[in-house]
Short mmCIF file of C-alpha atoms in Angstrom, two decimals:
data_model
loop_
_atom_site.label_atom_id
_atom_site.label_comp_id
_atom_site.label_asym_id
_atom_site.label_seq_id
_atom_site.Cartn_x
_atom_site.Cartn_y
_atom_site.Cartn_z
CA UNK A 1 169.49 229.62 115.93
CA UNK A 2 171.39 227.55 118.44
CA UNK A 3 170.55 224.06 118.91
CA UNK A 4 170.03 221.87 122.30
CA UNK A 5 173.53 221.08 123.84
CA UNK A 6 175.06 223.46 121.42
CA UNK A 7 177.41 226.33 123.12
CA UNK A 8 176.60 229.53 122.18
CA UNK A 9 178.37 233.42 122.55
CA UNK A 10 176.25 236.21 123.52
CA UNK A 11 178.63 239.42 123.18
CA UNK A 12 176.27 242.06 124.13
CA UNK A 13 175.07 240.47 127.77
CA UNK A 14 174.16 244.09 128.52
CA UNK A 15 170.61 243.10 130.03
CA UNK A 16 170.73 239.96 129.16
CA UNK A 17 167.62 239.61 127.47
CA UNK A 18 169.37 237.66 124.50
CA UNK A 19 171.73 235.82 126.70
CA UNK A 20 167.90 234.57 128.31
CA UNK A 21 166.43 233.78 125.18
CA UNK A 22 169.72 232.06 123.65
CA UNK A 23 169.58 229.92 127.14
CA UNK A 24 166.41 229.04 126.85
CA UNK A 25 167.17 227.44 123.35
CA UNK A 26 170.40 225.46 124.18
CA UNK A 27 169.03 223.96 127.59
CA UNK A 28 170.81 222.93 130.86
CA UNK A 29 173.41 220.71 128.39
CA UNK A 30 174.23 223.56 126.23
CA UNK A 31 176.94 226.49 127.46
CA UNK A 32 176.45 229.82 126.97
CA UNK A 33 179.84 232.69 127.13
CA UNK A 34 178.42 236.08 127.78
CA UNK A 35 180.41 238.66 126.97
CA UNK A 36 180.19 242.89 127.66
CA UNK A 37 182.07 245.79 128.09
CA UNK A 38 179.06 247.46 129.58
CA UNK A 39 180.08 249.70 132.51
CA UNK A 40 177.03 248.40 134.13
CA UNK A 41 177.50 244.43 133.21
CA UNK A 42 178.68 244.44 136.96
CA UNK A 43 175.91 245.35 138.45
CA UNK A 44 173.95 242.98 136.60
CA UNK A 45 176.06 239.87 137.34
CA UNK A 46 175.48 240.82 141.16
CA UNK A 47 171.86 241.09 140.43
CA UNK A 48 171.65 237.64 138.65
CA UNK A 49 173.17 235.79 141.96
CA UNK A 50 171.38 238.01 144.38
CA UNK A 51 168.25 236.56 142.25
CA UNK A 52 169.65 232.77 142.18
CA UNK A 53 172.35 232.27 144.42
CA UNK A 54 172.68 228.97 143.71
CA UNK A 55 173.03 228.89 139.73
CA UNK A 56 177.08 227.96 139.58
CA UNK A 57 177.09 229.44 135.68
CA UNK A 58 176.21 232.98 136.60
CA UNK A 59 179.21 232.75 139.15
CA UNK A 60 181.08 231.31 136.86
CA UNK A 61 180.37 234.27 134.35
CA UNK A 62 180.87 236.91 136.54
CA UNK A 63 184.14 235.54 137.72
CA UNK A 64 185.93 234.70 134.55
CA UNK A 65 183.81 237.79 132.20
CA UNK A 66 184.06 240.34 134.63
CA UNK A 67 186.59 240.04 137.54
CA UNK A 68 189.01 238.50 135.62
CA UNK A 69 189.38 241.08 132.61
CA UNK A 70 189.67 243.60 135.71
CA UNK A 71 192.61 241.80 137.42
CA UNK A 72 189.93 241.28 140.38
CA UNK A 73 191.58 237.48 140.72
CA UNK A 74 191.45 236.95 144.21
CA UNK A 75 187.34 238.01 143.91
CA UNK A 76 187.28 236.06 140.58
CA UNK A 77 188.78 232.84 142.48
CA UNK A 78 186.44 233.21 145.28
CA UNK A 79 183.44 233.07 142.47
CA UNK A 80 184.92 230.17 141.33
CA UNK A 81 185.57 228.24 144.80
CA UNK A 82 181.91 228.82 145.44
CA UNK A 83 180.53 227.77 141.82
CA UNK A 84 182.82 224.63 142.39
CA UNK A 85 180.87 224.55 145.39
CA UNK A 86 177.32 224.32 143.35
CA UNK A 87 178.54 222.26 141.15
CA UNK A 88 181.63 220.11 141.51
CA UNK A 89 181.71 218.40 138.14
CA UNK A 90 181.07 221.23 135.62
CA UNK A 91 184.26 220.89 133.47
CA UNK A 92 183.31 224.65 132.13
CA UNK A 93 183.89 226.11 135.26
CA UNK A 94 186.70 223.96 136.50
CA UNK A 95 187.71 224.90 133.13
CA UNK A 96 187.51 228.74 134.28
CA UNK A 97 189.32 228.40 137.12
CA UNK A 98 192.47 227.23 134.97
CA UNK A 99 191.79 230.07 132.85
CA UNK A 100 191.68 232.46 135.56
CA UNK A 101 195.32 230.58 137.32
CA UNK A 102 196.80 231.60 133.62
CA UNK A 103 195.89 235.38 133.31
CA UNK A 104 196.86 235.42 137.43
CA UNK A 105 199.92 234.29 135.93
CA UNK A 106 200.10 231.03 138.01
CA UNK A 107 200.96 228.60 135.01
CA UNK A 108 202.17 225.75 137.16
CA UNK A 109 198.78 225.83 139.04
CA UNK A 110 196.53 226.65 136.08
CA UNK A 111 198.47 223.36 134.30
CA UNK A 112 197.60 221.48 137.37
CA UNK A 113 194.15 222.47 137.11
CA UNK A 114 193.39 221.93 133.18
CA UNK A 115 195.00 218.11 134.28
CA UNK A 116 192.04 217.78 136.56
CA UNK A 117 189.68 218.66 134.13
CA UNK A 118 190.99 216.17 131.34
CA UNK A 119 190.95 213.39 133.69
CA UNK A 120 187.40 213.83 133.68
CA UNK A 121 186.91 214.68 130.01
CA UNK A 122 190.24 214.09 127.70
CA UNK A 123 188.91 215.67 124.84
CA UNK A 124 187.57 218.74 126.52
CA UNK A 125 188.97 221.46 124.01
CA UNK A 126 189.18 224.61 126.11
CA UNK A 127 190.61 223.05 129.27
CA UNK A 128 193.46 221.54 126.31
CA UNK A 129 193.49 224.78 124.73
CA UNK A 130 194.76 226.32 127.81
CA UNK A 131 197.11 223.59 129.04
CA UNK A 132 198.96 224.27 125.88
CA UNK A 133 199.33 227.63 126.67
CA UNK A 134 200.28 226.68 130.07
CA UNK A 135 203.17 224.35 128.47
CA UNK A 136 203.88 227.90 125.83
CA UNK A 137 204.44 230.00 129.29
CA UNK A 138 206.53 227.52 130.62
CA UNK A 139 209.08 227.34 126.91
CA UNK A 140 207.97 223.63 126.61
CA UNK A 141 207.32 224.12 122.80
CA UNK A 142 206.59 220.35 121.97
CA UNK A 143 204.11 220.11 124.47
CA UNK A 144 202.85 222.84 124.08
CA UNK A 145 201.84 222.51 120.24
CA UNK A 146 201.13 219.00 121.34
CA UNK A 147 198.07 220.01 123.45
CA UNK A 148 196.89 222.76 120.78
CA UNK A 149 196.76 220.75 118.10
CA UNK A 150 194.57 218.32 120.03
CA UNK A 151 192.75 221.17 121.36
CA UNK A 152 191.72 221.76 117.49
CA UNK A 153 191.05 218.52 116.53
CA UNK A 154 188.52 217.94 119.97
CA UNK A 155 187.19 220.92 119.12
CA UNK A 156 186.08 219.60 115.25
CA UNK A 157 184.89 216.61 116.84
CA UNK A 158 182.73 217.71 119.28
CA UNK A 159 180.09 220.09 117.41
CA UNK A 160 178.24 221.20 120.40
CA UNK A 161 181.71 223.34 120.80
CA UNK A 162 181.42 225.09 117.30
CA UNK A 163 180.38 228.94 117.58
CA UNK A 164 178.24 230.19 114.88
CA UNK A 165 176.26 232.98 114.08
CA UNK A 166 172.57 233.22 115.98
CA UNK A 167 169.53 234.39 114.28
#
């Protein structure tokens, strides 16, 4: 079972009666990635922020687990703009609004953005992850295994980032 502060995947959102549970176990420091192909998943993020308006993560969710896979960026990017709103220092969703520049194919800006993020946090592994594939896009090979490899190694360091299975 996941741990306080751990992050956790939940790839069956669906309801999200698991996602709920597996929240209530890693607490406000842990992360949780829900994932779903569910036709109706949706429908249920819209529900979650008609219910709490306020909670940045559900935003955040919806924008990057929903929109995005749909090519919905500019809705996705509005998401984002207002969880940045709610919550200006969450490195996860600043994080998410680099990740949604790069699929938008807006490297230079996405780059730009994952910057931001490890000026707050150097060793934040997803925000390097995707800087390196920024620096990939842009045929900057050095760099671009540069920020991967410390991607990996942040990522071994930091344990609360390790996925494993839930029970």
């Amino acid at each position: 079972a996941p741990e306080p502060g751990e992050t956790a995947v939940d790839c069956t959102f669906g309801g999200g009666g698991h996602a709920a549970l597996i929240a209530g176990r890693i607490g406000p420091t842990g992360t949780l990635d829900a994932i779903d192909r569910d036709p109706a998943a949706e429908e249920r993020f819209q529900r979650a922020i008609r219910l709490a308006p306020g909670y940045a993560t559900a935003r955040q969710w919806y924008a990057i687990n929903c929109l995005t896979p749909l090519m919905r960026f500019e809705e996705a990017a509005a998401e984002l703009r207002t969880a940045l709103e709610l919550d200006p220092l969450s490195l996860p969703v600043s994080t998410s609004l680099a990740i949604l520049l790069f699929y938008s194919r807006d490297t230079a800006a996405a780059a730009d953005q994952c910057r931001r993020v490890l000026e707050i946090d150097p060793d934040f592994p997803l925000a390097r992850f995707f800087l390196g594939l920024c620096h990939a896009e842009e045929v900057r090979p050095q760099e671009a295994v540069q920020e991967l490899r410390a991607a990996a190694r942040d990522r071994r360091a930091r344990p609360a980032t390790k996925a494993r299975p839930m029970s």
